[in-house]
XYZ file of N, CA, C and O in Angstrom:
316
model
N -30.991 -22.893 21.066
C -31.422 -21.515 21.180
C -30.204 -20.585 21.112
O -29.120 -20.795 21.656
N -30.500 -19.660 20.458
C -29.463 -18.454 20.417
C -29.184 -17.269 21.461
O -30.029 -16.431 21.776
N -28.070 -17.317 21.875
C -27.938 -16.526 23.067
C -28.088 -14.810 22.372
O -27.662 -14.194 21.394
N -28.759 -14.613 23.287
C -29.159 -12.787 22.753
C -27.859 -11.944 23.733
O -27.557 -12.259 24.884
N -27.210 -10.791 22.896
C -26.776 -10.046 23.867
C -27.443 -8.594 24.223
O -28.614 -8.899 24.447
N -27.371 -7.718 24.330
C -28.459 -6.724 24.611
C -27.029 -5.337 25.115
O -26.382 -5.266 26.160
N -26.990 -4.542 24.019
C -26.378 -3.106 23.849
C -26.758 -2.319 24.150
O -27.967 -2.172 23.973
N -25.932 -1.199 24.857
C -26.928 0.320 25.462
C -25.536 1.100 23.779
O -24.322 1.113 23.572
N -27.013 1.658 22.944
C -26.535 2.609 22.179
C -26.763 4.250 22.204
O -27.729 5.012 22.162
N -25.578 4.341 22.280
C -26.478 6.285 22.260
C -27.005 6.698 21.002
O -26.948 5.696 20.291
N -27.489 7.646 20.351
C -28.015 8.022 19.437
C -27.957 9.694 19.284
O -28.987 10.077 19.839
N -27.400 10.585 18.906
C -27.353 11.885 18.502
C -28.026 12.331 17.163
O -28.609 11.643 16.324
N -27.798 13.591 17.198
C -28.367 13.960 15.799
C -27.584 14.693 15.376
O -27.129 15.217 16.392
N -26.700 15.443 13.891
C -25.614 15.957 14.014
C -26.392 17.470 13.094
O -27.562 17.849 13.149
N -25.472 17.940 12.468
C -26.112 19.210 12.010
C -26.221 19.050 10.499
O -26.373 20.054 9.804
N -26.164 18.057 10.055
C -26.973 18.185 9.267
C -28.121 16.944 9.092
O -28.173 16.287 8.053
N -28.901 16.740 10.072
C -29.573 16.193 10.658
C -30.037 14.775 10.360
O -31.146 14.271 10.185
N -28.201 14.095 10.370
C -28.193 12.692 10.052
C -28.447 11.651 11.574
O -27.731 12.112 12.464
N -29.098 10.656 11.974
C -28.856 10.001 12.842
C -27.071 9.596 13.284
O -26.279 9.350 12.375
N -26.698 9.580 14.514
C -25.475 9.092 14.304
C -25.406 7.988 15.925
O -25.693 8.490 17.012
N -25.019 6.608 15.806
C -25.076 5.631 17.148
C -24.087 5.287 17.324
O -23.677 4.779 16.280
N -23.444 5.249 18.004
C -22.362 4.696 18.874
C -22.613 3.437 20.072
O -23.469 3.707 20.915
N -22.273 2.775 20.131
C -22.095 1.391 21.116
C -20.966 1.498 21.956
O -19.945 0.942 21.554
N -20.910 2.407 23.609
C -20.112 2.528 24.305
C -18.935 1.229 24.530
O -17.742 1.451 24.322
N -19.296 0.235 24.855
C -19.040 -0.945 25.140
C -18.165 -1.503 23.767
O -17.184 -2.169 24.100
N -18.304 -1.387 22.645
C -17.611 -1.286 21.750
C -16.806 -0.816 21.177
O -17.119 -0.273 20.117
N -15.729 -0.809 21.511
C -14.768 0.185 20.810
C -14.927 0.485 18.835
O -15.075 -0.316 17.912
N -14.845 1.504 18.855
C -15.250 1.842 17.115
C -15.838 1.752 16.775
O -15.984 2.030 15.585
N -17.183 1.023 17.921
C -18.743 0.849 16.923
C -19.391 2.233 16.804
O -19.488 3.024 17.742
N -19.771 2.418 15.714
C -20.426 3.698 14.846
C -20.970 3.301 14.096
O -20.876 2.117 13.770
N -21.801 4.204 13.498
C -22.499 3.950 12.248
C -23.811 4.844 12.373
O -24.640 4.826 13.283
N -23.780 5.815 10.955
C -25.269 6.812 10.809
C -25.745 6.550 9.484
O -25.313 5.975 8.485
N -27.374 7.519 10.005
C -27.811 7.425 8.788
C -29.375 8.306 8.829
O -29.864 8.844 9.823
N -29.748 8.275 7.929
C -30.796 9.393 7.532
C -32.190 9.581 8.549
O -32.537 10.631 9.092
N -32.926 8.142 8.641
C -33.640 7.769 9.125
C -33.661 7.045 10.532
O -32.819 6.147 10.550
N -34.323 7.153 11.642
C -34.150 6.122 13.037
C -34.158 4.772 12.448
O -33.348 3.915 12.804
N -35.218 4.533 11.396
C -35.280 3.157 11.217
C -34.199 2.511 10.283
O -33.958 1.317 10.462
N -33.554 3.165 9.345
C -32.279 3.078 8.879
C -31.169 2.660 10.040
O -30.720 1.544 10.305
N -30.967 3.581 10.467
C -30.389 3.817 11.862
C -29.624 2.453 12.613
O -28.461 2.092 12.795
N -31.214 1.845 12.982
C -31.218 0.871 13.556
C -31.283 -0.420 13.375
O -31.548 -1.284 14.210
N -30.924 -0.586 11.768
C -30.824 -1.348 10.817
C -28.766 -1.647 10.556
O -28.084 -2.670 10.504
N -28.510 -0.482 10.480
C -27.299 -0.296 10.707
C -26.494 -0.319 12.091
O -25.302 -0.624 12.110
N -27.037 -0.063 12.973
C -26.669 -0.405 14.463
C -25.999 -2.002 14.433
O -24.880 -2.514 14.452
N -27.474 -2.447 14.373
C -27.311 -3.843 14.291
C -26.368 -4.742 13.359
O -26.033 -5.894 13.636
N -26.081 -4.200 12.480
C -25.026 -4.569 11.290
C -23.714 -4.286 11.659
O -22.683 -4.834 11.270
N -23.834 -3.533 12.310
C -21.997 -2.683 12.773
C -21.585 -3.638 14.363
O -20.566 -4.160 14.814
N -22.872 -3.499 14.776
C -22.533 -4.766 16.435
C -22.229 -6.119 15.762
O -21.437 -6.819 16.394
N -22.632 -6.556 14.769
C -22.344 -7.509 14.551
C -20.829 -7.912 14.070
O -20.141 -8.887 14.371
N -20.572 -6.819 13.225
C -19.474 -6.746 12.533
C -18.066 -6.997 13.698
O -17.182 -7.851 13.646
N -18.259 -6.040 14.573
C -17.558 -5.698 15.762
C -17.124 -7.205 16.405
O -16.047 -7.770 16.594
N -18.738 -7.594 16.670
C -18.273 -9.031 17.053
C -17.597 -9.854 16.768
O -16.996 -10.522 17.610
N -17.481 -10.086 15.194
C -16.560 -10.455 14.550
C -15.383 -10.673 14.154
O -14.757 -11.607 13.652
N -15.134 -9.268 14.588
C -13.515 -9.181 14.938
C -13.072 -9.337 16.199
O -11.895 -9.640 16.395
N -13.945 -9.153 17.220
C -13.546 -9.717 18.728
C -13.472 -11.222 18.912
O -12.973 -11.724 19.919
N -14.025 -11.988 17.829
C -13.844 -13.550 17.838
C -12.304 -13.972 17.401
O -11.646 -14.871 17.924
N -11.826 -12.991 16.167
C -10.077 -13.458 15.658
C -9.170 -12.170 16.309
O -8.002 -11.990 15.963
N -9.704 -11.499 17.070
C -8.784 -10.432 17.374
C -8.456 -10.074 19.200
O -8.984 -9.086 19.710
N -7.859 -10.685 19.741
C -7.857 -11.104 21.143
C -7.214 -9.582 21.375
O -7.184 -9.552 22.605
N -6.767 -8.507 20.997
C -6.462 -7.072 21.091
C -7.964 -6.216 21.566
O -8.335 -5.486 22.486
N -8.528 -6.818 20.317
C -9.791 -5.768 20.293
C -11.057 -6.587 21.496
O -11.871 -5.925 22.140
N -10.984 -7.541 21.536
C -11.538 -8.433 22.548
C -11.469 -7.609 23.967
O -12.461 -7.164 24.544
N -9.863 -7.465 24.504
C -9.968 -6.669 25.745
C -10.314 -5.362 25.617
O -10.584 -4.778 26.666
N -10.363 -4.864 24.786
C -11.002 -3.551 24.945
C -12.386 -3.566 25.070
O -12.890 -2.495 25.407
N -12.963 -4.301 24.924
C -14.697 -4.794 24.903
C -14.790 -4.129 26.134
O -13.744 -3.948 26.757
N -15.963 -3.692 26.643
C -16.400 -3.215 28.171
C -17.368 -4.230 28.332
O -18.067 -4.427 27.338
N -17.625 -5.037 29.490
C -18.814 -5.449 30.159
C -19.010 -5.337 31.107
O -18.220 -5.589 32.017
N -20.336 -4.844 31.250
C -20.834 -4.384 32.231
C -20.431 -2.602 32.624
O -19.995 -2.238 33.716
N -20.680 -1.773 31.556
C -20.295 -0.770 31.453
C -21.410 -0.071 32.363
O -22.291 -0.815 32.795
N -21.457 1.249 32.687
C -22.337 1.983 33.420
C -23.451 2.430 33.055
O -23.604 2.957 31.953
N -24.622 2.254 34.123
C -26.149 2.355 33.843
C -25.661 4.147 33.080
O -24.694 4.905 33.150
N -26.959 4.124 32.422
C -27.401 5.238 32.261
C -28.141 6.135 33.009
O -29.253 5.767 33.386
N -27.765 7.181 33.282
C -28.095 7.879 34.731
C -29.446 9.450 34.374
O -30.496 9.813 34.905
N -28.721 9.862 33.384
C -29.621 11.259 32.827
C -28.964 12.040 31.866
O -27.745 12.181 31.773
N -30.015 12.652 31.002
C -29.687 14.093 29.996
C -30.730 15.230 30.921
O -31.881 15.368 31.334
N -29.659 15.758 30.894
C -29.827 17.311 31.248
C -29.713 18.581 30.579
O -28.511 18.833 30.664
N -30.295 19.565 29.938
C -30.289 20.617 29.795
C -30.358 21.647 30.669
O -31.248 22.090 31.396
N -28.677 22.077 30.338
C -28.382 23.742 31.774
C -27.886 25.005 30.310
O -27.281 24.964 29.239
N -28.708 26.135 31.275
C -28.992 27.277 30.781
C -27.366 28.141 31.131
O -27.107 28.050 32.331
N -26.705 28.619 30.642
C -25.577 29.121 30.743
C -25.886 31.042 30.693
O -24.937 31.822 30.773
């Protein structure tokens, strides 16, 4: 059986209203795109990638976060 790992990604929207995800826990993981389901097609392609280099790259390895911090809230304040 294949061990699953399980990513908290954020997800924004930018101005010109491309998806854009980031993988906290990952250093440099990024990757956008037009559609959510695109999106998340590419998420998954870029975590992988990442991984990849954390297997021959014992630099980028410690920068890995585990066990990074729950997600707590988005808030909108009126200025």
């Amino acid at each position: 059986m294949i061990n699953k790992k399980l990513f908290r990604v954020i997800i924004k929207q930018d101005e010109d209203e491309y998806f854009v995800a980031s993988v906290p826990s990952l250093p440099g993981c990024h990757t956008q795109a037009k559609t959510l389901t695109e999106l998340r097609k590419r998420v998954k392609e870029v975590i992988g990638l990442c991984l990849e280099v954390a297997k021959t790259n014992s630099a980028y390895r410690r920068r890995i976060t585990l066990g990074e911090p729950a997600f707590v809230a988005l808030d909108m304040v009126e200025v």
